[in-house]
Structures are given as C-alpha cells and as structure tokens.
JSON list of C-alpha atoms and ligand atoms in Angstrom, two decimals:
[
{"chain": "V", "resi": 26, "resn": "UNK", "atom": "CA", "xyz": [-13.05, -90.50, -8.05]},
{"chain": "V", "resi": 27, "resn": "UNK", "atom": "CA", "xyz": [-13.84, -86.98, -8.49]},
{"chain": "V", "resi": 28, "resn": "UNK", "atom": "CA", "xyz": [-16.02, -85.44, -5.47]},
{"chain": "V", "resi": 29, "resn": "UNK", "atom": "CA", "xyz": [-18.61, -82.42, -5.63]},
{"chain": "V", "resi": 30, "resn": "UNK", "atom": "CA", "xyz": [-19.53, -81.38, -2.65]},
{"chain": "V", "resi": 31, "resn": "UNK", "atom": "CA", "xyz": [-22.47, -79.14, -2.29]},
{"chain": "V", "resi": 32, "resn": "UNK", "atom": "CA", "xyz": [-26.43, -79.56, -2.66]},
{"chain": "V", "resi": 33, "resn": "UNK", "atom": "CA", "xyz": [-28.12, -79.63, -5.90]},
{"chain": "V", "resi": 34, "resn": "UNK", "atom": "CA", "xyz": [-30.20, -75.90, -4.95]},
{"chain": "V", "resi": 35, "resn": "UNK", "atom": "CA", "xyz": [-26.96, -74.19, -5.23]},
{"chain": "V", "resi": 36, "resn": "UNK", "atom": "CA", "xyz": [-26.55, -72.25, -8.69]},
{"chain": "V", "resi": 37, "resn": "UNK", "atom": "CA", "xyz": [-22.99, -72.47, -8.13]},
{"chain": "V", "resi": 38, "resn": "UNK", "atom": "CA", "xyz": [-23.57, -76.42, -7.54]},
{"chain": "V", "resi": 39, "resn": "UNK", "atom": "CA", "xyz": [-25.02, -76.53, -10.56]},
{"chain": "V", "resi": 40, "resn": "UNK", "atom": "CA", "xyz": [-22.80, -75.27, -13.15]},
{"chain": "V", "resi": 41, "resn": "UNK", "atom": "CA", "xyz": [-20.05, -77.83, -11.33]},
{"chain": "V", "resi": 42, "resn": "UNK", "atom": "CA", "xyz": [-22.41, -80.65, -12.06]},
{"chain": "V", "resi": 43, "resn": "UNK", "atom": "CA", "xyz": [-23.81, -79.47, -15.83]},
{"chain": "V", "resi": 44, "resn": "UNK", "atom": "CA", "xyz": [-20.19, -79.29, -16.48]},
{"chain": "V", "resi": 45, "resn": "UNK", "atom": "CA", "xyz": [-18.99, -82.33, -15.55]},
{"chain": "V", "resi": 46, "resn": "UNK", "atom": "CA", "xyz": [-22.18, -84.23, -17.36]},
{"chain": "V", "resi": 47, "resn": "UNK", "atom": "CA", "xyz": [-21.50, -82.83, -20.31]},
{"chain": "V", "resi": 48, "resn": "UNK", "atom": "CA", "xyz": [-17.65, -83.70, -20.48]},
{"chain": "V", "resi": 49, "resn": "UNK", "atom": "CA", "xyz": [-19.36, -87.24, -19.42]},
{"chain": "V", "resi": 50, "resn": "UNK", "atom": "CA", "xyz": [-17.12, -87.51, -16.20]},
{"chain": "V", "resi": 51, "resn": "UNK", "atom": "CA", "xyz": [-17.70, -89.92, -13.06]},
{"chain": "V", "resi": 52, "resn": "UNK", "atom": "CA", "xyz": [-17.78, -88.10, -9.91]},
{"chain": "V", "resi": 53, "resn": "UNK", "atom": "CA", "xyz": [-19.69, -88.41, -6.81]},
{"chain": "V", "resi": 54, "resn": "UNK", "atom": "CA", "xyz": [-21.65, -85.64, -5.38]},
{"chain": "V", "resi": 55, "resn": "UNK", "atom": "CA", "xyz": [-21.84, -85.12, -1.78]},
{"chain": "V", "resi": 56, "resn": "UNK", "atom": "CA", "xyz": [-25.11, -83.00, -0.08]},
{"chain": "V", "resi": 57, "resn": "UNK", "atom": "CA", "xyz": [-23.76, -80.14, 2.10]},
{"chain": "V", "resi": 58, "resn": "UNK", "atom": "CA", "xyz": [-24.71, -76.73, 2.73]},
{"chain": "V", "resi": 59, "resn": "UNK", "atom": "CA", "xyz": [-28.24, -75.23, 2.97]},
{"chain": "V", "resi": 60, "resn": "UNK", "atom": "CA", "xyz": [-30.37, -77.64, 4.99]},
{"chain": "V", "resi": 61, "resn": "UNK", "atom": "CA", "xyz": [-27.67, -80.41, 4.66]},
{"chain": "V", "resi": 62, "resn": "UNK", "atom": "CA", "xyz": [-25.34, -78.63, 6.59]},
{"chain": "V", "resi": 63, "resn": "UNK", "atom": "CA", "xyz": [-21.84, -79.77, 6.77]},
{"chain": "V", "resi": 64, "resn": "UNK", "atom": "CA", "xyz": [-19.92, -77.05, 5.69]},
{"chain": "V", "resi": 65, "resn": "UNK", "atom": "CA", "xyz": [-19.01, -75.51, 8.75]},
{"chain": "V", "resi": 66, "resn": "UNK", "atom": "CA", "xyz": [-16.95, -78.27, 10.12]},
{"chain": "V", "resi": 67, "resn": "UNK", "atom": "CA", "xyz": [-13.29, -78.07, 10.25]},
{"chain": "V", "resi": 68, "resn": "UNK", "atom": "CA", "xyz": [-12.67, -80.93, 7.38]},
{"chain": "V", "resi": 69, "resn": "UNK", "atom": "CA", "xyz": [-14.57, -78.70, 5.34]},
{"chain": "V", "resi": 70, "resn": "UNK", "atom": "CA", "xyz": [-13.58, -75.51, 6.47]},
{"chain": "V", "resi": 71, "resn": "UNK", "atom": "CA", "xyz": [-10.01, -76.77, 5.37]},
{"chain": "V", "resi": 72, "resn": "UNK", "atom": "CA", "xyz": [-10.95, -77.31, 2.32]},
{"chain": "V", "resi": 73, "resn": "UNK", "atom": "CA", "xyz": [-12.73, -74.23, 2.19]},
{"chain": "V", "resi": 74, "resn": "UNK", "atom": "CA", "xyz": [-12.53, -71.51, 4.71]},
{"chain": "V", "resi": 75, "resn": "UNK", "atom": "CA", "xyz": [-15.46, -69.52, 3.38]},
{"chain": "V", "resi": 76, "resn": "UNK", "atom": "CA", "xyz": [-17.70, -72.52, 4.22]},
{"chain": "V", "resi": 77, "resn": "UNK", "atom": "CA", "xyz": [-19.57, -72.34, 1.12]},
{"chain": "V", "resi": 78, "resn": "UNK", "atom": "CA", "xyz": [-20.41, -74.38, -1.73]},
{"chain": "V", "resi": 79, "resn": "UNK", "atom": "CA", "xyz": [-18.76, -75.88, -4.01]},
{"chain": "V", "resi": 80, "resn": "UNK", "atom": "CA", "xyz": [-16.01, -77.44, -3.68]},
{"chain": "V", "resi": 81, "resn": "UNK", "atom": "CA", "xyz": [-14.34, -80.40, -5.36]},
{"chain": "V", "resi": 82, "resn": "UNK", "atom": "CA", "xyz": [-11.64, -82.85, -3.89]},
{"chain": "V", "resi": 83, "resn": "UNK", "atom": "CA", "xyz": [-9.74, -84.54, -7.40]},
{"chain": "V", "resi": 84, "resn": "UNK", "atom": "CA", "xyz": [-7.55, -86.67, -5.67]},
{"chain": "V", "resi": 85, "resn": "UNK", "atom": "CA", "xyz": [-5.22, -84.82, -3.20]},
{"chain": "V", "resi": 86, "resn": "UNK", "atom": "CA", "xyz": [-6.40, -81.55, -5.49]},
{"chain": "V", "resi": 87, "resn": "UNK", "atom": "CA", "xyz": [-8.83, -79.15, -3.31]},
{"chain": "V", "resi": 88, "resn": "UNK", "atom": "CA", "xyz": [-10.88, -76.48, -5.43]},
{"chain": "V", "resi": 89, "resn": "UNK", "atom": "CA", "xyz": [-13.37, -73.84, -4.34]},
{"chain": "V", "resi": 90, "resn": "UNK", "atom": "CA", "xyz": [-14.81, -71.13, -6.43]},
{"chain": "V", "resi": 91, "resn": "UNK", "atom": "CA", "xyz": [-17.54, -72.44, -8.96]},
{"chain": "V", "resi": 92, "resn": "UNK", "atom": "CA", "xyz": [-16.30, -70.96, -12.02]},
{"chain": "V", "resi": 93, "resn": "UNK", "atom": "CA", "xyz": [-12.26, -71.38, -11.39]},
{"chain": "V", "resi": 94, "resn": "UNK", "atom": "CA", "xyz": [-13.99, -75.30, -11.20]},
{"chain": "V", "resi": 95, "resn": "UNK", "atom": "CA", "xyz": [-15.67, -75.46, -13.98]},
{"chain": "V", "resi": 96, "resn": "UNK", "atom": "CA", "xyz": [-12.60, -73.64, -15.72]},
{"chain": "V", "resi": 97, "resn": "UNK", "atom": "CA", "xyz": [-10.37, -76.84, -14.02]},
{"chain": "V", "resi": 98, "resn": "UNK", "atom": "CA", "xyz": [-12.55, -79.32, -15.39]},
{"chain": "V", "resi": 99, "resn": "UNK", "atom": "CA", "xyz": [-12.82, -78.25, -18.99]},
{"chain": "V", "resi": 100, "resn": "UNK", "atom": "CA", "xyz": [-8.83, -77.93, -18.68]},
{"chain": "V", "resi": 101, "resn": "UNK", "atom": "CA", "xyz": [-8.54, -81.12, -17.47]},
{"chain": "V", "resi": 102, "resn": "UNK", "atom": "CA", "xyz": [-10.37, -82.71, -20.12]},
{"chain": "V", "resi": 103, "resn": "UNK", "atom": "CA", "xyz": [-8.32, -80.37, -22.38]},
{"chain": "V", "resi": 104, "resn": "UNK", "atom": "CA", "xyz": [-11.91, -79.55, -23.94]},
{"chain": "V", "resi": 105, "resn": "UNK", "atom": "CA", "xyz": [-11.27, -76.96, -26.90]},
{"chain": "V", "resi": 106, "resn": "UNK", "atom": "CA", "xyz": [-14.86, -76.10, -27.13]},
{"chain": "V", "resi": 107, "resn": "UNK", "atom": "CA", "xyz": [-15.81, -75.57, -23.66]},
{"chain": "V", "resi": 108, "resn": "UNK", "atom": "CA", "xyz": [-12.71, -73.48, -23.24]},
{"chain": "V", "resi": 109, "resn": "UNK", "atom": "CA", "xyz": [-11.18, -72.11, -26.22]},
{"chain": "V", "resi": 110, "resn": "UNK", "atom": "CA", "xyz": [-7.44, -71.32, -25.85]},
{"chain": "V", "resi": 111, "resn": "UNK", "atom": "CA", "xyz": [-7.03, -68.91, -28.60]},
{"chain": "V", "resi": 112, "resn": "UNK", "atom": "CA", "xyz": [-6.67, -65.69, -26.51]},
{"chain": "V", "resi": 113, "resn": "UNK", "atom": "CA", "xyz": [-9.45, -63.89, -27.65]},
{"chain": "V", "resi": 114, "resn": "UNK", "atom": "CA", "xyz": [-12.24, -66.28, -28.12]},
{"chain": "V", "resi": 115, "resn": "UNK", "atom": "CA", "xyz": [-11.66, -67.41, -24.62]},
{"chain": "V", "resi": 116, "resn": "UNK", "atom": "CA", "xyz": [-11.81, -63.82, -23.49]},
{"chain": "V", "resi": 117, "resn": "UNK", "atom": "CA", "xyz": [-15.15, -64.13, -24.96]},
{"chain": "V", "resi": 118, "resn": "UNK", "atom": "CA", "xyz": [-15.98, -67.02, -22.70]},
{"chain": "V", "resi": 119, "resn": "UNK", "atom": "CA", "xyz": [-14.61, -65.83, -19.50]},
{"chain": "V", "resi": 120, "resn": "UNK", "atom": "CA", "xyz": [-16.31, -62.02, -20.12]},
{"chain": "V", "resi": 121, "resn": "UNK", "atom": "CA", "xyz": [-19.60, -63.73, -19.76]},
{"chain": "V", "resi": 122, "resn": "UNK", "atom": "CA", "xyz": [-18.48, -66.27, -17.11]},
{"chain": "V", "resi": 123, "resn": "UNK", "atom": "CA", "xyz": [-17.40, -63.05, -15.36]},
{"chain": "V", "resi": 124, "resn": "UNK", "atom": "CA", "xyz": [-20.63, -60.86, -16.18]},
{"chain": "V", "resi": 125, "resn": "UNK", "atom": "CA", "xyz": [-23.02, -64.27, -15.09]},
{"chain": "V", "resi": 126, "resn": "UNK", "atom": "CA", "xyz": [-21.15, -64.30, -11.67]},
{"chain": "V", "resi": 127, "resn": "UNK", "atom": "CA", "xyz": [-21.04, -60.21, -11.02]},
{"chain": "V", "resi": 128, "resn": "UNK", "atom": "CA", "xyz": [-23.99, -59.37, -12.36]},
{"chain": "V", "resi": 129, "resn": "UNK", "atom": "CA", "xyz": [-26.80, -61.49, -13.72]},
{"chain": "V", "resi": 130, "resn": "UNK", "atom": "CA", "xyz": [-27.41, -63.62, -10.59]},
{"chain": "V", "resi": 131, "resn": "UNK", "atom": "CA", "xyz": [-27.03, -60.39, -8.43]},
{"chain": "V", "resi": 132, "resn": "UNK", "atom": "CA", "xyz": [-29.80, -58.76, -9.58]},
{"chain": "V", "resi": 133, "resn": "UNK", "atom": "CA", "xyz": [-32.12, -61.12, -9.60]},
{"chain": "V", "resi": 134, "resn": "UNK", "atom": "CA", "xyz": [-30.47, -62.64, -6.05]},
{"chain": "V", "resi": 135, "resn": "UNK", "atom": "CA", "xyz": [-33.18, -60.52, -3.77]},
{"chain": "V", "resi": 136, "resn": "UNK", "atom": "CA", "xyz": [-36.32, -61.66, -5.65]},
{"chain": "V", "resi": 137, "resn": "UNK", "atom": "CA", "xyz": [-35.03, -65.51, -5.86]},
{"chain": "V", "resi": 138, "resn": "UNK", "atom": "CA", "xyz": [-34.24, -65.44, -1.93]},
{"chain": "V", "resi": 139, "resn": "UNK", "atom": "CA", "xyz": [-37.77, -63.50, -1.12]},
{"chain": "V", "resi": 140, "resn": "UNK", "atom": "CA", "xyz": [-39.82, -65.48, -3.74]},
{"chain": "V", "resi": 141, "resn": "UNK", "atom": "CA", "xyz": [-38.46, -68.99, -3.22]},
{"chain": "V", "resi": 142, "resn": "UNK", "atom": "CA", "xyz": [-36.97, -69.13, 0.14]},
{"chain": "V", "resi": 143, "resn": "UNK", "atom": "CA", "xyz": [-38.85, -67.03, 2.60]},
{"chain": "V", "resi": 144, "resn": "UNK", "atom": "CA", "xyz": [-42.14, -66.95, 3.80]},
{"chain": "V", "resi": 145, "resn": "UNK", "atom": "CA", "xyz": [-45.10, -64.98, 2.18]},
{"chain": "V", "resi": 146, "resn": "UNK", "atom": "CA", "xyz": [-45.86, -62.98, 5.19]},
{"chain": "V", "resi": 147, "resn": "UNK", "atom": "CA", "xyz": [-41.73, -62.00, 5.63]},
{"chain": "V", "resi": 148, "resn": "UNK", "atom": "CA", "xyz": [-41.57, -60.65, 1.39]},
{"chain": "V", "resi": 149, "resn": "UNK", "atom": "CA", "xyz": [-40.35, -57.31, 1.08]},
{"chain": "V", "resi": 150, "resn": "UNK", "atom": "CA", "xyz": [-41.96, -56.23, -2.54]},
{"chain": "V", "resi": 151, "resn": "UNK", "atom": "CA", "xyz": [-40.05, -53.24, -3.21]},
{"chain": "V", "resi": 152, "resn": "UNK", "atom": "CA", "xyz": [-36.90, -55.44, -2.87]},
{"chain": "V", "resi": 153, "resn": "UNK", "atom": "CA", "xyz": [-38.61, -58.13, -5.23]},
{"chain": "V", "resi": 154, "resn": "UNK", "atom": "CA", "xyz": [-39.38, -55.28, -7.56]},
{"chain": "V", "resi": 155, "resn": "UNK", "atom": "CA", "xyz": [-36.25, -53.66, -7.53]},
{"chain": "V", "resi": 156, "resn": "UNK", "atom": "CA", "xyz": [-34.09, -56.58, -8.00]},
{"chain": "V", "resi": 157, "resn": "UNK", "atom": "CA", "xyz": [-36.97, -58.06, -11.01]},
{"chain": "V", "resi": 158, "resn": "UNK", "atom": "CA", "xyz": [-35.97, -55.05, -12.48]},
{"chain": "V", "resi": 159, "resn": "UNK", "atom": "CA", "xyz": [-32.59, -55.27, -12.47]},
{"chain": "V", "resi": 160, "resn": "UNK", "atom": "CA", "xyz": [-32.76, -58.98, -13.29]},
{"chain": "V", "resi": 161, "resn": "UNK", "atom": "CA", "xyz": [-34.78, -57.90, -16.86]},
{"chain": "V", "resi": 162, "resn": "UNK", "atom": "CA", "xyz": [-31.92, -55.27, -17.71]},
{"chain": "V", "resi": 163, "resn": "UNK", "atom": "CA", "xyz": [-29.95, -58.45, -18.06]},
{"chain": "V", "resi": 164, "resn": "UNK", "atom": "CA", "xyz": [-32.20, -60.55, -19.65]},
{"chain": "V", "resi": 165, "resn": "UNK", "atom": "CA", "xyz": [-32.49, -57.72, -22.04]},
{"chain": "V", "resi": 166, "resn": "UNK", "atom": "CA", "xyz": [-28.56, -58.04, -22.70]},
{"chain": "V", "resi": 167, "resn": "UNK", "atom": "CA", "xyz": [-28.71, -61.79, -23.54]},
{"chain": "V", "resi": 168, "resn": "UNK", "atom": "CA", "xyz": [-31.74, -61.30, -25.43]},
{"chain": "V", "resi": 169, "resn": "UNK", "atom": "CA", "xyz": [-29.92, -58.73, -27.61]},
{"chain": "V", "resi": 170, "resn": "UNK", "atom": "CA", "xyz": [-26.90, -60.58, -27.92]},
{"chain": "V", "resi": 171, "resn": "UNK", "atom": "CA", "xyz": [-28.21, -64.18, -28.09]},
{"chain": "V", "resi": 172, "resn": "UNK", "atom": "CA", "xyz": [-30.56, -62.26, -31.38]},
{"chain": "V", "resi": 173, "resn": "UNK", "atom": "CA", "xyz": [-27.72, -63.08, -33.69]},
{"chain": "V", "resi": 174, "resn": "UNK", "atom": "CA", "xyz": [-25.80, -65.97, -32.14]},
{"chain": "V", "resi": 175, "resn": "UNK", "atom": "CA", "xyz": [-26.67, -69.80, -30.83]},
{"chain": "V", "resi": 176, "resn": "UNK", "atom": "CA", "xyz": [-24.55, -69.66, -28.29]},
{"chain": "V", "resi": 177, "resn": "UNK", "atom": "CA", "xyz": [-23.50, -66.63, -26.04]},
{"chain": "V", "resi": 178, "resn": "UNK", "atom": "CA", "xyz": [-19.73, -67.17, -27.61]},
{"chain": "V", "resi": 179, "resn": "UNK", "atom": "CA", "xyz": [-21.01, -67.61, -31.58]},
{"chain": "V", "resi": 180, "resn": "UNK", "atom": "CA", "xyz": [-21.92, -71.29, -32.81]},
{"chain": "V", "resi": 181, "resn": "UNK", "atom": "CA", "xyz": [-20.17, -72.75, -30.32]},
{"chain": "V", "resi": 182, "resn": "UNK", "atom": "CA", "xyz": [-21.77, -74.44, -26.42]},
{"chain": "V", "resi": 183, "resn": "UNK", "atom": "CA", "xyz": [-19.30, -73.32, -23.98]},
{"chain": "V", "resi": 184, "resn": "UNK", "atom": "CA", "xyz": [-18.45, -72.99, -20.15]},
{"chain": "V", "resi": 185, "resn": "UNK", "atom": "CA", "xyz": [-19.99, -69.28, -20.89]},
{"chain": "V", "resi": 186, "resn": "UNK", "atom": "CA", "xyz": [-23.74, -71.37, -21.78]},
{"chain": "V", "resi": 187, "resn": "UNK", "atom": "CA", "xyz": [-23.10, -73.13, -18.66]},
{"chain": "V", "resi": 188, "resn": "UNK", "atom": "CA", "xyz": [-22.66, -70.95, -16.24]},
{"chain": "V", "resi": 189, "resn": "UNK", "atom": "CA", "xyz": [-25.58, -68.68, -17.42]},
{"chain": "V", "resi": 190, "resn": "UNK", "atom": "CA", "xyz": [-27.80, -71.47, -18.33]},
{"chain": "V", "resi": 191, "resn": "UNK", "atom": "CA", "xyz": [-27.88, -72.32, -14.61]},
{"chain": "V", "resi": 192, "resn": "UNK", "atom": "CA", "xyz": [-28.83, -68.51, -14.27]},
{"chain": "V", "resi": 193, "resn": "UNK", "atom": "CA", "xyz": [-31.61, -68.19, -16.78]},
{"chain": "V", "resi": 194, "resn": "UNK", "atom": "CA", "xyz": [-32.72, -71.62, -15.31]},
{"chain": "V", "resi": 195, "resn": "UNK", "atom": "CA", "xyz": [-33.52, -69.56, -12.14]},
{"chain": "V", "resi": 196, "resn": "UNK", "atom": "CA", "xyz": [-34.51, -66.67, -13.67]},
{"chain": "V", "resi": 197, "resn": "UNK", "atom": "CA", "xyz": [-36.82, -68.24, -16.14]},
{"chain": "V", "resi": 198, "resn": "UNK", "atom": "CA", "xyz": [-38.20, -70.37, -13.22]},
{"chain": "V", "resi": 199, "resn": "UNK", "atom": "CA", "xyz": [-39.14, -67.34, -10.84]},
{"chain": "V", "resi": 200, "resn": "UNK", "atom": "CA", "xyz": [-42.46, -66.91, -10.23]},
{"chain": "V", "resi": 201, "resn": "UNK", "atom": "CA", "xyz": [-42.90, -63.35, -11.35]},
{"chain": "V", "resi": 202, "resn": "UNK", "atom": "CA", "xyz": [-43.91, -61.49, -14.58]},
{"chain": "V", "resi": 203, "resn": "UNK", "atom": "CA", "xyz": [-41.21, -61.50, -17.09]},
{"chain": "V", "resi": 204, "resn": "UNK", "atom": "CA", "xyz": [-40.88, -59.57, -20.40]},
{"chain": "V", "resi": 205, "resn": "UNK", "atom": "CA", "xyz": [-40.92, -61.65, -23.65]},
{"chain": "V", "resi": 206, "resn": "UNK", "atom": "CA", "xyz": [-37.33, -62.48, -24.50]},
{"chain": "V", "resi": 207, "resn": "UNK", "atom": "CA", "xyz": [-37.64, -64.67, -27.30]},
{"chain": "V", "resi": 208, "resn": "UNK", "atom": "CA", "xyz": [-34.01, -65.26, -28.33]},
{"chain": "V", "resi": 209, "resn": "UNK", "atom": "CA", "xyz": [-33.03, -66.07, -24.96]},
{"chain": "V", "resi": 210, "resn": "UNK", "atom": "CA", "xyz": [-36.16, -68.03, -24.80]},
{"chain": "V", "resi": 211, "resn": "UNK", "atom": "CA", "xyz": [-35.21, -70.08, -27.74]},
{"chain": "V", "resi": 212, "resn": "UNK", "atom": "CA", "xyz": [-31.38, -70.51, -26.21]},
{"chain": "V", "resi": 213, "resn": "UNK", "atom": "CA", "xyz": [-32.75, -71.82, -23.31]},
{"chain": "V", "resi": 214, "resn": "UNK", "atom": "CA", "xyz": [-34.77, -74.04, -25.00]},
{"chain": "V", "resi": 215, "resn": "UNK", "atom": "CA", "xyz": [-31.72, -75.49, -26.57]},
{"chain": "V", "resi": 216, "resn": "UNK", "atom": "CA", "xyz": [-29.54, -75.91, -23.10]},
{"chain": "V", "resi": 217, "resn": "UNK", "atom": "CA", "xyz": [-32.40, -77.61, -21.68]},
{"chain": "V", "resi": 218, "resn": "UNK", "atom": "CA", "xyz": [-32.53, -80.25, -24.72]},
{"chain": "V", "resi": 219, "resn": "UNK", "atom": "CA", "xyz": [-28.77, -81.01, -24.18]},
{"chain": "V", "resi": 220, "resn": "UNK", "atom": "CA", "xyz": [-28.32, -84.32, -21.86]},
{"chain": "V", "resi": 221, "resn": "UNK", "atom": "CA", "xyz": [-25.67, -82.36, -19.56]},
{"chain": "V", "resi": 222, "resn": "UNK", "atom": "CA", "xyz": [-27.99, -79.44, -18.22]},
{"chain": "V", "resi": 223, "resn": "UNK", "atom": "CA", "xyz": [-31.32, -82.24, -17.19]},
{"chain": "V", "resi": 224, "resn": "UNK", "atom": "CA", "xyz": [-29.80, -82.33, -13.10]},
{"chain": "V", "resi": 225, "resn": "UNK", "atom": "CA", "xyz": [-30.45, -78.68, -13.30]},
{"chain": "V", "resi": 226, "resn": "UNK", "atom": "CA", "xyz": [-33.08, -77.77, -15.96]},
{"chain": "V", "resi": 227, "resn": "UNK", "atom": "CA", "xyz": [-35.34, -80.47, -14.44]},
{"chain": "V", "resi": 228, "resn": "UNK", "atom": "CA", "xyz": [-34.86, -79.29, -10.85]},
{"chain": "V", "resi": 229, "resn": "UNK", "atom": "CA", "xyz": [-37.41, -76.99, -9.43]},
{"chain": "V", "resi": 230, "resn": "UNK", "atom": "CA", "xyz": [-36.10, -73.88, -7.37]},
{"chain": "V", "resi": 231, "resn": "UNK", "atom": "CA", "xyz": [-36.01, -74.32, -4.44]},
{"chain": "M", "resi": 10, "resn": "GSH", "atom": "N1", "xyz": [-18.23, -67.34, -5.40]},
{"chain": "M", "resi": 10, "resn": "GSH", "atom": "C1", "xyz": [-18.63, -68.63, -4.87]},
{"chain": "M", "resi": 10, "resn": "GSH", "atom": "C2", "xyz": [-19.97, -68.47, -4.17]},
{"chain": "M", "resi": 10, "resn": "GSH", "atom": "C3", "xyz": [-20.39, -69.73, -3.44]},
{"chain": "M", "resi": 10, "resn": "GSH", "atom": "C4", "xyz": [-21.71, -69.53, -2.71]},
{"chain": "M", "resi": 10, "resn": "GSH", "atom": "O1", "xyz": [-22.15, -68.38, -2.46]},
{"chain": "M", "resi": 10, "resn": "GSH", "atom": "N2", "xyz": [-22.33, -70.66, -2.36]},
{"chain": "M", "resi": 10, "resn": "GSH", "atom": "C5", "xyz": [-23.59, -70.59, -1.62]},
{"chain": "M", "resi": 10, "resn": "GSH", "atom": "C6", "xyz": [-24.66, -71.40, -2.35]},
{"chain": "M", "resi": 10, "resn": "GSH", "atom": "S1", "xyz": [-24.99, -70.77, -3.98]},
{"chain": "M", "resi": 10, "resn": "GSH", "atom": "C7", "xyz": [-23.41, -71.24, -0.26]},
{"chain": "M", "resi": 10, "resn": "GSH", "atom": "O2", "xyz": [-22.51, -72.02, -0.05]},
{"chain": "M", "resi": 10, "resn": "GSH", "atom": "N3", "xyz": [-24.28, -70.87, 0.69]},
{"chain": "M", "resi": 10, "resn": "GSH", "atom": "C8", "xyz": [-24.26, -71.44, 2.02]},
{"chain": "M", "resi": 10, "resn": "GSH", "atom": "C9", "xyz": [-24.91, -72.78, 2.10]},
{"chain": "M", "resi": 10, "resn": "GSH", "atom": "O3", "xyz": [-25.35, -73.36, 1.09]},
{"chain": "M", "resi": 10, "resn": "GSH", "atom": "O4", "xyz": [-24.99, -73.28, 3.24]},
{"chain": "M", "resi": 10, "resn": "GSH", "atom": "C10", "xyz": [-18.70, -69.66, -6.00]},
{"chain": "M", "resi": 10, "resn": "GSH", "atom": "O5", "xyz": [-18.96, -69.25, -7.14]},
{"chain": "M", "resi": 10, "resn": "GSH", "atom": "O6", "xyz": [-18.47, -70.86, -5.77]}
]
C-alpha cells in the first residue's frame, strides 16, 4: 500500500494527504518529523537526505518533494482534472503550484512559526508584522484573481486548489488581523466543503 510519511502539522503533509483523499486512494500515513521525530535516521535519510517531510514509499518507488508528489499521484491516477495535460492549461496549474511553494507560504512562514509555535515571551513583532504584510500582498493576488474564477485554474478543482488550499488554511487560521478578502473567502469556503480537504481544513494549526 501506498505510505505517507510525515505528521499531519506539516503544510507540505497536507497537500500529500488532501490529494490522495480526493483521488479516493488507500495509503497509510506514518507520524515523523516535528515532535515525532524519525526523520533523521538513516532508513529515512535514504529515502530522503534532506530529512524532511514528506515523503512517500509506492512500492519500491521513493518520492520526496511535496508538490513533485502530489504531481505523481494525480499522474498515476491519470486524473485529467487535477492535472491537465494540454500544455497550457497545465502551465496554469503548475504557475500557481510554483507561486504557493515560492511565495505564498514564505511570507506568511515568520508570523505562522512566531504565532503558533513559539512562546509569547520569545515573539519578535516586527517579524510578525513584516511577514503579515507580506502574507496580505498575496492574499490580495488570490483575492483578485479568484474575483472572476471558482477555481484558481477557471471552473475547474485542481492540484493548483490543493496546494494553496493547505496555504490559505494556515493563513486564514492565523491568529492575526486580516483584510477582508471575500472571493478568496468564498473559495475557501468551497475547498473546505469538499470531502478530500476535512484532514486538513478541520485540523487546528499547530
Ligand atoms: N520543499 C519541501 C519542503 C519540506 C519541508 O520543509 N518539510 C518540513 C515540514 S513543512 C519539515 O520536514 N520540517 C522538519 C520536521 O518536520 O521535522 C517539500 O515541499 O516537500
């Protein structure tokens, strides 16, 4: 059977398990990283020499790197609409699968790691502040694009909803003043009601 390993608080976990629950495929997950530890051993390290997570074992197929994953899976269960092969509209989906990985959880990485996982007393504000900033230049961009489409590629839910779904899930979730974005409010809204995204749209950040 298909194995995930990696804990549940990982973004990058995430969009490896909201993709495989929407294509409806058995796989086990396996805890590691974070508190669960793990992923410095060598049997991990071989499968992964960066010792991060995650990474998924298909057989006697090893795969790290959340996105080329979630890429795999859709290929493997040749799903057109997750992954469009016409050249263009899956340009489309891999510009925003790029842009969620370089930019969008970036900016909003220093607020997430001060807010959720450190102490009150340890907070830096101005690094908060700068990276809330940052992180509402991008909600800004969905906002605007996500003002005349359902999905971030046009009609269509894709890998590109996935991977940025678990984003906004965070983003959305931080406990810090946000401006109104109403059409990425309302696309949000939508992920969440899908049965694939409940493991992560349910979870709490922690
Ligand atoms: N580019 C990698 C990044 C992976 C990554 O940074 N994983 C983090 C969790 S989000 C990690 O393993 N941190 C160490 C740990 O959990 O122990 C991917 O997309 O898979």
């Amino acid at each position: 059977m298909l194995k995930v390993w990696g804990r549940l608080s990982s973004v990058n976990v995430q969009k490896v398990v909201w993709c495989a629950d929407e294509l409806g495929l058995a796989y086990e997950r396996v805890d590691a990283g974070g508190k669960f530890g793990g992923n410095d051993t060598p049997r991990y390290l071989a499968m992964n020499p960066n010792g991060l997570v995650p990474v998924i074992e298909d057989g006697d197929f090893v795969l790290y790197e959340s996105n080329a994953i979630v890429r795999y899976l859709a290929a493997r269960a040749a799903s057109e609409s997750l992954w469009p092969s016409a050249a263009r509209a899956r340009a489309d989906v891999d510009r925003w699968m790029e842009w969620q990985s370089t930019t969008f959880t970036p900016a909003m990485w220093a607020a997430f790691w001060m807010l959720i996982r450190t102490a009150p007393e340890k907070r830096d504000a101005a690094a908060v502040e700068a990276s809330r900033a940052k992180g509402e230049k991008c909600a800004a961009i969905l906002d605007a694009h996500l003002e005349s489409r359902r999905f971030l590629a046009g009609e269509a839910f894709t890998l590109a909803d996935i991977v940025n779904g678990c984003a906004a899930h965070r983003w959305l979730n931080l406990p810090l003043a946000r401006e109104p974005r109403p059409h990425l409010e309302r696309w949000y809204a939508e992920l969440k009601s899908r049965p694939g995204s409940l493991q992560v749209t349910s979870q709490a950040l922690t």
